[in-house]
Coordinates of N, CA and C in Angstrom, one line a residue:
M1 N 66.4 51.2 5.9 CA 65.8 52.0 6.9 C 64.4 52.5 6.3
F2 N 64.5 53.1 5.1 CA 63.3 53.6 4.5 C 62.2 52.5 4.2
K3 N 62.7 51.3 3.8 CA 61.8 50.2 3.6 C 61.1 49.8 4.9
T4 N 61.9 49.7 5.9 CA 61.4 49.3 7.2 C 60.3 50.3 7.7
L5 N 60.6 51.6 7.5 CA 59.7 52.7 7.9 C 58.4 52.6 7.1
R6 N 58.5 52.3 5.8 CA 57.3 52.2 4.9 C 56.5 51.1 5.3
I7 N 57.1 49.9 5.7 CA 56.3 48.8 6.1 C 55.6 49.1 7.4
F8 N 56.3 49.8 8.3 CA 55.7 50.1 9.6 C 54.5 51.0 9.4
V9 N 54.6 52.0 8.5 CA 53.5 52.9 8.2 C 52.3 52.1 7.6
L10 N 52.6 51.2 6.7 CA 51.5 50.5 6.1 C 50.8 49.6 7.1
L11 N 51.6 48.9 7.9 CA 51.0 48.1 9.0 C 50.2 48.9 10.0
S12 N 50.6 50.1 10.3 CA 49.9 51.0 11.2 C 48.6 51.4 10.5
I13 N 48.6 51.7 9.3 CA 47.3 52.1 8.6 C 46.4 50.9 8.5
L14 N 46.9 49.7 8.2 CA 46.1 48.5 8.2 C 45.4 48.3 9.6
A15 N 46.2 48.5 10.6 CA 45.7 48.3 12.0 C 44.6 49.2 12.3
I16 N 44.8 50.5 11.9 CA 43.7 51.5 12.1 C 42.5 51.2 11.4
V17 N 42.6 50.8 10.1 CA 41.5 50.4 9.2 C 40.8 49.2 9.8
A18 N 41.5 48.2 10.3 CA 41.0 47.0 10.9 C 40.2 47.3 12.1
A19 N 40.7 48.2 13.0 CA 40.0 48.5 14.2 C 38.8 49.3 13.9
G20 N 38.8 50.2 12.9 CA 37.6 50.9 12.5 C 36.6 50.0 11.9
S21 N 37.0 49.0 11.1 CA 36.0 48.1 10.6 C 35.4 47.3 11.6
W22 N 36.2 46.8 12.6 CA 35.6 46.0 13.7 C 34.6 46.8 14.5
R23 N 34.9 48.1 14.8 CA 33.9 48.9 15.5 C 32.6 49.1 14.7
T24 N 32.8 49.3 13.4 CA 31.6 49.5 12.6 C 30.8 48.3 12.5
Q25 N 31.4 47.1 12.3 CA 30.7 45.8 12.3 C 29.9 45.6 13.6
T26 N 30.6 45.8 14.7 CA 30.0 45.6 16.0 C 28.8 46.5 16.2
N27 N 29.0 47.8 15.9 CA 27.9 48.7 16.2 C 26.7 48.5 15.3
S28 N 27.0 47.9 14.1 CA 25.9 47.8 13.1 C 24.8 46.8 13.6
V29 N 25.2 45.9 14.5 CA 24.2 44.9 15.0 C 23.9 45.1 16.5
Q30 N 24.2 46.3 17.0 CA 23.8 46.6 18.4 C 22.3 46.9 18.4
W31 N 21.8 47.4 17.3 CA 20.3 47.7 17.2 C 19.9 48.7 18.2
K32 N 20.7 49.7 18.5 CA 20.3 50.8 19.4 C 19.6 51.8 18.6
Y33 N 19.9 51.9 17.3 CA 19.2 52.9 16.4 C 18.9 52.1 15.1
T34 N 17.9 52.7 14.4 CA 17.6 52.2 13.1 C 18.8 52.3 12.2
L35 N 19.1 51.2 11.5 CA 20.3 51.2 10.6 C 20.0 51.7 9.2
P36 N 20.7 52.8 8.8 CA 20.5 53.3 7.4 C 21.1 52.3 6.4
V37 N 20.4 52.0 5.4 CA 20.8 51.2 4.3 C 20.7 52.0 3.0
N38 N 21.8 52.4 2.5 CA 21.9 53.3 1.3 C 22.0 52.4 0.0
V39 N 21.0 52.6 -0.9 CA 21.1 51.8 -2.2 C 21.4 52.7 -3.3
Y40 N 22.2 52.3 -4.2 CA 22.6 53.1 -5.4 C 22.4 52.3 -6.7
P41 N 21.5 52.8 -7.5 CA 21.2 52.1 -8.8 C 22.4 52.3 -9.8
I42 N 22.7 51.2 -10.5 CA 23.8 51.2 -11.5 C 23.3 50.4 -12.7
N43 N 23.6 50.9 -13.9 CA 23.3 50.2 -15.2 C 24.4 49.1 -15.3
G44 N 24.0 47.9 -15.0 CA 24.9 46.8 -14.9 C 25.4 46.3 -16.2
D45 N 24.6 46.4 -17.3 CA 25.1 45.8 -18.5 C 25.2 46.9 -19.6
G46 N 25.0 48.1 -19.3 CA 25.1 49.2 -20.2 C 24.0 49.3 -21.3
S47 N 22.9 48.5 -21.0 CA 21.8 48.5 -22.0 C 20.9 49.7 -21.9
A48 N 20.2 50.0 -23.0 CA 19.2 51.0 -23.0 C 18.1 50.7 -22.1
A49 N 17.7 49.4 -22.1 CA 16.6 49.0 -21.2 C 16.9 49.2 -19.8
A50 N 18.1 48.9 -19.3 CA 18.5 49.1 -17.9 C 18.5 50.6 -17.6
E51 N 19.0 51.4 -18.6 CA 19.1 52.8 -18.4 C 17.7 53.4 -18.2
A52 N 16.8 53.0 -19.0 CA 15.4 53.5 -18.9 C 14.8 53.0 -17.6
Y53 N 15.1 51.8 -17.2 CA 14.5 51.4 -15.9 C 15.0 52.1 -14.7
L54 N 16.3 52.5 -14.8 CA 16.9 53.3 -13.7 C 16.1 54.6 -13.5
R55 N 15.6 55.1 -14.5 CA 14.9 56.4 -14.4 C 13.5 56.2 -13.7
T56 N 13.1 55.0 -13.6 CA 11.8 54.8 -12.9 C 11.9 54.3 -11.5
V57 N 13.2 54.0 -11.0 CA 13.4 53.5 -9.7 C 13.1 54.6 -8.7
S58 N 12.3 54.2 -7.6 CA 12.0 55.1 -6.6 C 12.1 54.5 -5.2
L59 N 12.1 55.3 -4.2 CA 12.3 54.8 -2.8 C 11.2 53.8 -2.5
D60 N 10.0 54.0 -3.0 CA 8.9 53.1 -2.7 C 9.2 51.6 -3.1
D61 N 10.0 51.5 -4.1 CA 10.4 50.1 -4.6 C 11.0 49.3 -3.5
F62 N 11.7 49.9 -2.5 CA 12.4 49.2 -1.5 C 11.7 49.2 -0.2
K63 N 10.6 49.9 -0.1 CA 9.8 49.9 1.2 C 9.5 48.5 1.7
P64 N 9.2 47.5 0.8 CA 8.9 46.1 1.3 C 10.1 45.5 2.1
I65 N 11.3 46.0 1.8 CA 12.5 45.5 2.6 C 12.4 46.0 4.0
E66 N 12.1 47.3 4.1 CA 11.9 47.8 5.5 C 10.8 47.1 6.2
A67 N 9.7 46.9 5.6 CA 8.6 46.2 6.2 C 8.9 44.8 6.6
F68 N 9.7 44.1 5.8 CA 10.1 42.8 6.1 C 11.0 42.7 7.3
M69 N 12.0 43.6 7.4 CA 12.9 43.6 8.5 C 12.1 44.0 9.8
L70 N 11.2 44.9 9.7 CA 10.4 45.3 10.9 C 9.5 44.1 11.4
A71 N 8.9 43.4 10.5 CA 8.0 42.3 10.8 C 8.8 41.2 11.4
Q72 N 10.0 40.9 10.8 CA 10.8 39.8 11.3 C 11.4 40.1 12.7
A73 N 11.8 41.4 12.9 CA 12.3 41.8 14.2 C 11.3 41.6 15.3
S74 N 10.0 41.9 14.9 CA 8.9 41.8 15.9 C 8.7 40.3 16.2
R75 N 8.9 39.4 15.3 CA 8.8 37.9 15.6 C 9.8 37.5 16.6
Y76 N 10.9 38.2 16.7 CA 11.9 37.8 17.7 C 11.9 38.7 18.9
G77 N 10.8 39.5 19.1 CA 10.7 40.3 20.3 C 11.5 41.5 20.3
R78 N 11.9 42.0 19.1 CA 12.7 43.2 19.1 C 11.8 44.4 18.7
D79 N 12.2 45.6 19.2 CA 11.4 46.7 18.9 C 11.8 47.3 17.5
A80 N 11.2 48.5 17.2 CA 11.3 49.1 15.9 C 12.8 49.5 15.6
K81 N 13.6 49.7 16.7 CA 15.0 50.1 16.4 C 15.8 49.0 15.8
A82 N 15.3 47.7 15.9 CA 16.0 46.6 15.3 C 15.6 46.4 13.9
S83 N 15.6 47.5 13.2 CA 15.2 47.5 11.8 C 16.1 48.4 11.0
I84 N 15.6 48.8 9.8 CA 16.4 49.6 8.9 C 15.6 50.7 8.3
E85 N 16.4 51.7 7.7 CA 15.8 52.8 6.9 C 16.5 52.7 5.6
V86 N 15.8 52.4 4.5 CA 16.4 52.4 3.2 C 16.4 53.8 2.6
R87 N 17.6 54.2 2.1 CA 17.8 55.5 1.5 C 18.2 55.3 0.1
L88 N 17.6 56.0 -0.9 CA 17.9 55.8 -2.3 C 18.8 56.9 -2.7
G89 N 20.0 56.5 -3.1 CA 21.0 57.5 -3.6 C 20.9 57.7 -5.1
Q90 N 21.7 58.6 -5.6 CA 21.7 58.9 -7.1 C 22.3 57.7 -7.8
P91 N 21.9 57.5 -9.1 CA 22.5 56.5 -9.9 C 24.0 56.7 -10.0
I92 N 24.8 55.7 -10.1 CA 26.2 55.8 -10.2 C 26.7 55.3 -11.6
P93 N 27.4 56.1 -12.3 CA 27.8 55.8 -13.7 C 29.0 54.9 -13.8
A94 N 29.4 54.3 -12.8 CA 30.6 53.4 -12.8 C 30.3 52.1 -12.2
L95 N 31.0 51.1 -12.6 CA 30.8 49.7 -12.1 C 31.8 49.4 -11.0
P96 N 31.3 48.8 -9.9 CA 32.2 48.5 -8.8 C 33.1 47.3 -9.2
P97 N 34.2 47.1 -8.7 CA 35.1 46.1 -9.1 C 34.5 44.7 -8.9
A98 N 34.7 43.8 -9.9 CA 34.1 42.5 -9.9 C 34.9 41.6 -9.0
P99 N 34.3 40.7 -8.3 CA 35.1 39.7 -7.5 C 35.7 38.7 -8.4
P100 N 36.8 38.1 -7.9 CA 37.5 37.0 -8.7 C 36.6 35.8 -8.9
V101 N 36.5 35.2 -10.1 CA 35.6 34.1 -10.3 C 36.1 32.8 -9.6
H102 N 37.4 32.6 -9.8 CA 38.0 31.4 -9.2 C 39.3 31.8 -8.4
G103 N 39.2 32.9 -7.7 CA 40.4 33.4 -7.1 C 40.7 32.7 -5.8
G104 N 41.9 32.7 -5.4 CA 42.4 32.2 -4.1 C 42.1 33.2 -3.0
V105 N 42.7 32.9 -1.8 CA 42.5 33.8 -0.7 C 43.1 35.2 -0.9
L106 N 44.3 35.2 -1.5 CA 44.9 36.5 -1.7 C 44.1 37.4 -2.7
E107 N 43.6 36.7 -3.8 CA 42.8 37.5 -4.8 C 41.5 38.0 -4.1
V108 N 40.9 37.3 -3.3 CA 39.7 37.7 -2.6 C 40.0 38.9 -1.7
V109 N 41.1 38.8 -1.0 CA 41.5 39.9 0.0 C 41.7 41.1 -0.8
V110 N 42.4 41.0 -1.9 CA 42.7 42.2 -2.7 C 41.5 42.8 -3.3
W111 N 40.5 41.9 -3.8 CA 39.3 42.5 -4.3 C 38.5 43.2 -3.1
S112 N 38.5 42.6 -2.0 CA 37.8 43.1 -0.8 C 38.3 44.6 -0.5
L113 N 39.6 44.7 -0.6 CA 40.2 46.1 -0.3 C 39.8 47.0 -1.4
K114 N 39.8 46.5 -2.7 CA 39.4 47.4 -3.8 C 38.0 47.8 -3.7
M115 N 37.1 46.9 -3.3 CA 35.7 47.1 -3.2 C 35.4 48.2 -2.1
R116 N 36.1 48.0 -1.0 CA 35.8 48.9 0.1 C 36.3 50.3 -0.3
W117 N 37.5 50.4 -1.0 CA 38.0 51.7 -1.4 C 37.1 52.3 -2.4
W118 N 36.5 51.5 -3.4 CA 35.6 52.0 -4.4 C 34.4 52.6 -3.7
A119 N 33.8 51.8 -2.7 CA 32.6 52.3 -2.0 C 32.9 53.6 -1.3
Y120 N 34.1 53.7 -0.7 CA 34.4 55.0 0.0 C 34.3 56.2 -1.0
R121 N 34.6 55.9 -2.2 CA 34.7 57.0 -3.2 C 33.4 57.2 -4.0
H122 N 32.5 56.3 -3.9 CA 31.2 56.4 -4.6 C 30.0 56.2 -3.7
G123 N 29.2 57.2 -3.8 CA 27.9 57.2 -3.0 C 28.0 57.9 -1.7
E124 N 27.4 59.0 -1.6 CA 27.4 59.8 -0.3 C 26.5 59.2 0.7
T125 N 26.8 59.4 2.0 CA 25.9 59.0 3.1 C 25.7 60.2 3.9
V126 N 24.6 60.2 4.6 CA 24.1 61.3 5.4 C 24.0 60.9 6.9
G127 N 24.7 61.6 7.8 CA 24.6 61.3 9.2 C 25.8 60.4 9.7
P128 N 25.9 60.3 11.0 CA 27.0 59.6 11.6 C 26.6 58.1 11.8
G129 N 27.5 57.3 12.3 CA 27.2 56.0 12.7 C 27.3 55.0 11.6
P130 N 27.2 53.7 11.9 CA 27.3 52.7 10.8 C 26.2 52.8 9.8
Q131 N 26.6 52.7 8.5 CA 25.6 52.7 7.4 C 26.1 51.7 6.4
V132 N 25.1 51.0 5.8 CA 25.3 50.0 4.8 C 25.2 50.7 3.4
K133 N 26.1 50.2 2.5 CA 26.0 50.7 1.1 C 25.8 49.5 0.2
L134 N 24.7 49.5 -0.5 CA 24.4 48.4 -1.5 C 24.3 49.0 -2.9
Y135 N 25.2 48.5 -3.8 CA 25.2 48.9 -5.2 C 24.4 48.0 -6.0
L136 N 23.3 48.4 -6.6 CA 22.4 47.6 -7.3 C 22.7 47.6 -8.8
L137 N 23.2 46.6 -9.3 CA 23.5 46.5 -10.7 C 22.3 45.9 -11.5
Y138 N 21.7 46.7 -12.3 CA 20.5 46.3 -13.0 C 20.9 45.7 -14.4
F139 N 20.2 44.6 -14.8 CA 20.5 44.0 -16.0 C 19.2 43.8 -16.8
D140 N 19.2 43.9 -18.1 CA 18.1 43.8 -19.0 C 17.7 42.3 -19.0
P141 N 16.5 41.8 -18.6 CA 16.2 40.4 -18.6 C 16.1 39.8 -20.0
A142 N 15.9 40.7 -21.0 CA 15.8 40.2 -22.4 C 17.2 39.7 -22.9
Q143 N 18.3 40.3 -22.3 CA 19.6 39.9 -22.7 C 20.2 38.9 -21.7
T144 N 19.8 39.0 -20.4 CA 20.4 38.1 -19.4 C 19.3 37.4 -18.6
Q145 N 19.1 36.1 -18.9 CA 18.0 35.4 -18.2 C 18.4 34.9 -16.8
R146 N 19.7 34.8 -16.6 CA 20.1 34.3 -15.3 C 21.3 35.1 -14.8
L147 N 21.3 35.6 -13.6 CA 22.3 36.4 -13.0 C 23.3 35.6 -12.2
D148 N 24.6 36.0 -12.2 CA 25.6 35.4 -11.4 C 25.3 35.8 -9.9
H149 N 26.0 35.1 -9.0 CA 25.8 35.4 -7.6 C 26.2 36.9 -7.3
S150 N 25.5 37.5 -6.4 CA 25.9 38.8 -5.9 C 26.9 38.6 -4.7
T151 N 27.5 39.6 -4.3 CA 28.5 39.5 -3.2 C 28.3 40.7 -2.2
A152 N 28.6 40.4 -1.0 CA 28.5 41.4 0.1 C 29.7 41.2 1.1
L153 N 30.1 42.3 1.7 CA 31.2 42.2 2.7 C 30.7 42.7 4.0
Q154 N 31.0 41.9 5.0 CA 30.7 42.4 6.4 C 31.7 43.5 6.8
K155 N 32.9 43.3 6.4 CA 33.9 44.3 6.6 C 33.7 45.4 5.6
G156 N 33.3 46.6 6.1 CA 32.9 47.7 5.2 C 31.5 47.9 5.0
L157 N 30.6 46.9 5.4 CA 29.2 47.0 5.2 C 28.8 47.4 3.8
V158 N 29.3 46.6 2.8 CA 29.1 47.0 1.4 C 28.6 45.8 0.7
G159 N 27.7 46.0 -0.3 CA 27.3 44.9 -1.1 C 27.2 45.3 -2.6
R160 N 27.5 44.3 -3.5 CA 27.4 44.4 -4.9 C 26.3 43.4 -5.4
V161 N 25.2 44.0 -5.7 CA 23.9 43.2 -5.9 C 23.5 43.2 -7.3
K162 N 23.3 42.1 -7.9 CA 22.8 42.0 -9.3 C 21.3 41.7 -9.3
V163 N 20.6 42.6 -10.0 CA 19.1 42.5 -10.1 C 18.6 42.7 -11.5
F164 N 17.4 42.4 -11.7 CA 16.8 42.6 -13.1 C 16.1 44.0 -13.2
A165 N 16.3 44.6 -14.4 CA 15.7 45.8 -14.7 C 14.3 45.6 -15.3
S166 N 13.4 45.2 -14.4 CA 12.0 44.8 -14.7 C 11.1 45.1 -13.6
A167 N 10.0 45.8 -13.8 CA 9.0 46.0 -12.8 C 8.4 44.7 -12.3
A168 N 8.2 43.8 -13.3 CA 7.6 42.5 -12.9 C 8.5 41.7 -12.0
M169 N 9.8 42.0 -11.9 CA 10.7 41.2 -11.1 C 11.2 42.0 -9.9
A170 N 10.5 43.1 -9.6 CA 11.0 44.0 -8.5 C 10.8 43.3 -7.2
R171 N 9.7 42.5 -7.0 CA 9.5 41.9 -5.7 C 10.6 40.8 -5.4
Q172 N 11.0 40.1 -6.5 CA 12.0 39.1 -6.3 C 13.4 39.7 -6.2
N173 N 13.5 40.9 -6.8 CA 14.8 41.7 -6.6 C 15.0 42.0 -5.1
N174 N 13.9 42.3 -4.5 CA 14.0 42.7 -3.1 C 14.4 41.6 -2.2
I175 N 14.1 40.3 -2.6 CA 14.6 39.2 -1.8 C 16.1 39.1 -1.9
V176 N 16.6 39.3 -3.1 CA 18.1 39.2 -3.3 C 18.7 40.4 -2.5
I177 N 18.1 41.6 -2.6 CA 18.7 42.7 -1.9 C 18.7 42.4 -0.4
A178 N 17.6 41.9 0.2 CA 17.6 41.6 1.6 C 18.6 40.6 2.0
H179 N 18.7 39.6 1.1 CA 19.7 38.5 1.4 C 21.1 39.1 1.5
E180 N 21.5 39.9 0.5 CA 22.9 40.5 0.5 C 23.0 41.5 1.6
F181 N 22.0 42.2 1.9 CA 22.1 43.1 3.1 C 22.4 42.4 4.4
L182 N 21.7 41.3 4.6 CA 22.0 40.5 5.8 C 23.4 39.9 5.8
H183 N 23.9 39.7 4.6 CA 25.3 39.2 4.6 C 26.3 40.3 5.2
T184 N 25.9 41.6 4.9 CA 26.8 42.6 5.5 C 26.8 42.7 7.0
L185 N 25.7 42.1 7.6 CA 25.6 42.0 9.1 C 26.2 40.7 9.7
G186 N 26.7 39.9 8.8 CA 27.3 38.6 9.3 C 26.5 37.4 9.1
A187 N 25.3 37.5 8.5 CA 24.5 36.3 8.2 C 25.2 35.5 7.1
T188 N 25.1 34.1 7.3 CA 25.7 33.2 6.4 C 24.7 32.5 5.5
D189 N 25.2 32.1 4.3 CA 24.3 31.3 3.4 C 23.9 30.0 4.0
K190 N 22.7 29.6 3.7 CA 22.1 28.4 4.2 C 21.5 27.5 3.1
Y191 N 22.3 27.4 2.0 CA 21.9 26.5 0.9 C 23.2 25.8 0.5
D192 N 23.0 24.7 -0.2 CA 24.1 23.9 -0.7 C 24.6 24.5 -2.0
F193 N 25.9 24.9 -2.0 CA 26.4 25.6 -3.2 C 26.5 24.7 -4.4
A194 N 26.4 23.4 -4.3 CA 26.5 22.5 -5.4 C 25.1 22.5 -6.2
N195 N 24.0 22.6 -5.5 CA 22.7 22.5 -6.1 C 21.7 23.6 -5.8
N196 N 22.1 24.6 -5.0 CA 21.3 25.7 -4.5 C 20.1 25.2 -3.6
Q197 N 20.1 24.0 -3.2 CA 19.0 23.5 -2.4 C 19.2 23.9 -0.9
P198 N 18.2 24.4 -0.3 CA 18.3 24.8 1.2 C 18.8 23.7 2.0
V199 N 19.6 24.0 3.0 CA 20.2 23.0 3.9 C 19.3 22.8 5.1
F200 N 19.0 21.6 5.5 CA 18.2 21.4 6.7 C 19.2 21.3 7.9
P201 N 18.8 21.9 9.0 CA 17.5 22.6 9.3 C 17.6 24.1 9.1
D202 N 18.8 24.6 9.1 CA 18.9 26.1 9.2 C 18.4 26.8 7.9
G203 N 18.3 26.1 6.8 CA 17.8 26.7 5.6 C 16.3 26.5 5.4
Y204 N 15.7 26.0 6.4 CA 14.2 25.8 6.3 C 13.5 26.8 7.2
A205 N 12.5 27.4 6.7 CA 11.7 28.4 7.5 C 11.0 27.7 8.6
E206 N 10.6 26.5 8.4 CA 9.8 25.8 9.5 C 10.4 24.4 9.6
P207 N 11.6 24.2 10.3 CA 12.2 22.9 10.3 C 11.5 21.9 11.2
L208 N 10.5 22.4 12.0 CA 9.7 21.4 12.8 C 8.3 21.2 12.1
R209 N 8.1 21.6 11.0 CA 6.8 21.4 10.3 C 6.6 19.9 10.0
A210 N 5.3 19.5 10.2 CA 5.0 18.1 9.9 C 3.7 18.1 9.1
P211 N 3.8 17.5 7.9 CA 5.0 16.9 7.3 C 6.0 18.0 6.9
L212 N 7.3 17.7 6.9 CA 8.3 18.7 6.6 C 8.2 19.3 5.3
L213 N 7.9 18.5 4.3 CA 7.9 19.0 2.9 C 6.5 18.8 2.3
P214 N 6.0 19.8 1.5 CA 6.7 21.0 1.1 C 6.6 22.1 2.1
Q215 N 7.7 22.9 2.2 CA 7.6 24.1 3.0 C 6.8 25.2 2.4
V216 N 6.3 26.1 3.2 CA 5.4 27.2 2.7 C 6.2 28.4 2.5
F217 N 7.2 28.7 3.4 CA 8.0 29.9 3.3 C 9.5 29.5 3.0
A218 N 10.2 30.5 2.6 CA 11.6 30.4 2.4 C 12.4 31.1 3.5
E219 N 13.5 30.5 3.9 CA 14.4 31.2 4.8 C 15.3 32.1 4.0
V220 N 15.4 33.4 4.4 CA 16.0 34.4 3.5 C 17.4 34.1 3.1
M221 N 18.2 33.4 4.0 CA 19.6 33.2 3.6 C 19.7 31.8 2.8
A222 N 18.6 31.1 2.7 CA 18.6 30.0 1.8 C 18.1 30.4 0.4
G223 N 17.1 31.3 0.4 CA 16.7 31.9 -0.9 C 15.6 31.2 -1.6
R224 N 15.3 30.0 -1.2 CA 14.4 29.2 -2.0 C 13.5 28.4 -1.0
T225 N 12.3 28.1 -1.4 CA 11.3 27.3 -0.6 C 11.5 25.8 -1.0
P226 N 11.9 25.0 0.0 CA 12.0 23.6 -0.3 C 10.7 22.9 -0.6
L227 N 10.6 22.2 -1.7 CA 9.4 21.5 -2.1 C 9.5 20.0 -1.9
T228 N 10.7 19.4 -2.3 CA 11.0 18.0 -2.1 C 12.5 18.0 -1.6
D229 N 13.0 16.8 -1.5 CA 14.4 16.7 -1.1 C 15.4 17.2 -2.2
T230 N 14.9 17.3 -3.4 CA 15.7 17.7 -4.5 C 15.2 18.9 -5.3
E231 N 14.1 19.5 -4.8 CA 13.5 20.6 -5.6 C 13.2 21.7 -4.6
A232 N 13.4 23.0 -5.1 CA 13.0 24.2 -4.4 C 12.6 25.2 -5.4
E233 N 11.8 26.2 -5.0 CA 11.4 27.3 -5.9 C 11.7 28.6 -5.3
L234 N 11.8 29.6 -6.1 CA 12.0 31.0 -5.7 C 10.7 31.5 -5.2
P235 N 10.7 32.1 -4.0 CA 9.4 32.8 -3.5 C 9.1 34.0 -4.4
A236 N 7.8 34.3 -4.4 CA 7.3 35.4 -5.2 C 7.7 36.7 -4.7
S237 N 7.8 36.8 -3.3 CA 8.1 38.1 -2.7 C 8.5 37.9 -1.3
L238 N 8.9 39.0 -0.6 CA 9.3 38.9 0.8 C 8.2 38.5 1.7
N239 N 6.9 38.6 1.2 CA 5.8 38.1 2.0 C 5.9 36.6 2.3
R240 N 6.7 35.9 1.5 CA 6.8 34.4 1.6 C 8.2 34.0 2.1
V241 N 8.8 35.0 2.8 CA 10.2 34.8 3.3 C 10.3 35.1 4.8
V242 N 11.1 34.4 5.5 CA 11.3 34.6 6.9 C 12.8 34.6 7.3
I243 N 13.1 35.2 8.4 CA 14.5 35.1 8.9 C 14.5 34.0 10.0
G244 N 15.2 32.9 9.7 CA 15.3 31.8 10.6 C 16.1 32.0 11.8
E245 N 16.0 31.1 12.8 CA 16.6 31.3 14.1 C 18.1 31.5 14.0
K246 N 18.8 30.7 13.2 CA 20.3 30.8 13.1 C 20.6 32.2 12.6
T247 N 19.9 32.6 11.5 CA 20.2 34.0 11.0 C 19.9 35.0 12.0
A248 N 18.9 34.9 12.8 CA 18.6 35.9 13.8 C 19.7 35.9 14.8
R249 N 20.3 34.8 15.2 CA 21.4 34.8 16.1 C 22.6 35.5 15.4
E250 N 22.8 35.3 14.2 CA 24.0 35.9 13.5 C 23.9 37.4 13.4
I251 N 22.7 37.9 13.4 CA 22.6 39.4 13.3 C 22.2 40.0 14.7
N252 N 22.4 39.2 15.7 CA 22.3 39.6 17.1 C 20.8 40.0 17.5
W253 N 19.9 39.3 16.9 CA 18.5 39.5 17.3 C 18.2 38.5 18.4
L254 N 19.0 37.4 18.5 CA 18.9 36.4 19.6 C 20.3 36.2 20.2
P255 N 20.4 35.8 21.4 CA 21.7 35.5 22.0 C 22.4 34.4 21.3
A256 N 23.7 34.5 21.2 CA 24.5 33.4 20.6 C 24.3 32.1 21.3
T257 N 24.3 31.0 20.6 CA 24.1 29.7 21.1 C 25.3 29.4 22.1
P258 N 25.0 29.0 23.3 CA 26.1 28.7 24.3 C 27.1 27.6 23.7

């Protein structure tokens, strides 16, 4: 009897959480109001260099992300409400749970729950309504030349983003942050996981360009600018990045394809 009651209570809690998550996800892409995006710096590798860099991080570092979203929304005929407001939170002295490297479905689900619970306990938000939380893990580029993939969850509107603790790389950091932010709204990756090459046509900023290659801009969810069929390069900044049509549909800037 007790076991049955406990299972019923757990299922009820899960149902309430699922319903709340669904409402939050849905409301986040209604674009009735500017969406707050809270970013929290974290020393990702425990290095002195990353710790020193965290002391220099300011809200101005992330303003290009706001400008990018506003400019891209305008391209799709959306007004200023279809954009974001980045808010800089206090540095957090704890690391969010790492996703499983080669985990199965169950391991990923467990990590997702842990991540959402961790996010609930770390980083304050101000005001009502849907708000995104992005935890920025900074790494010393002298110790780590290449970062593993970042992760973001649409359920919970939370992201775990790996970036470099370097002023020279701040503009490219913003591309990664924008990419993961859009994941929280339901945008999907548009590159081949085997070789990181943008997938045609959705991973191309200008799929109707003639000649097709090289492309001039990168599609944000592809992350790279295609140069040849087998080569692509990282854009220098968000000024060389666009939100493609499929991504715009995924974040409700355009009607869903019939």
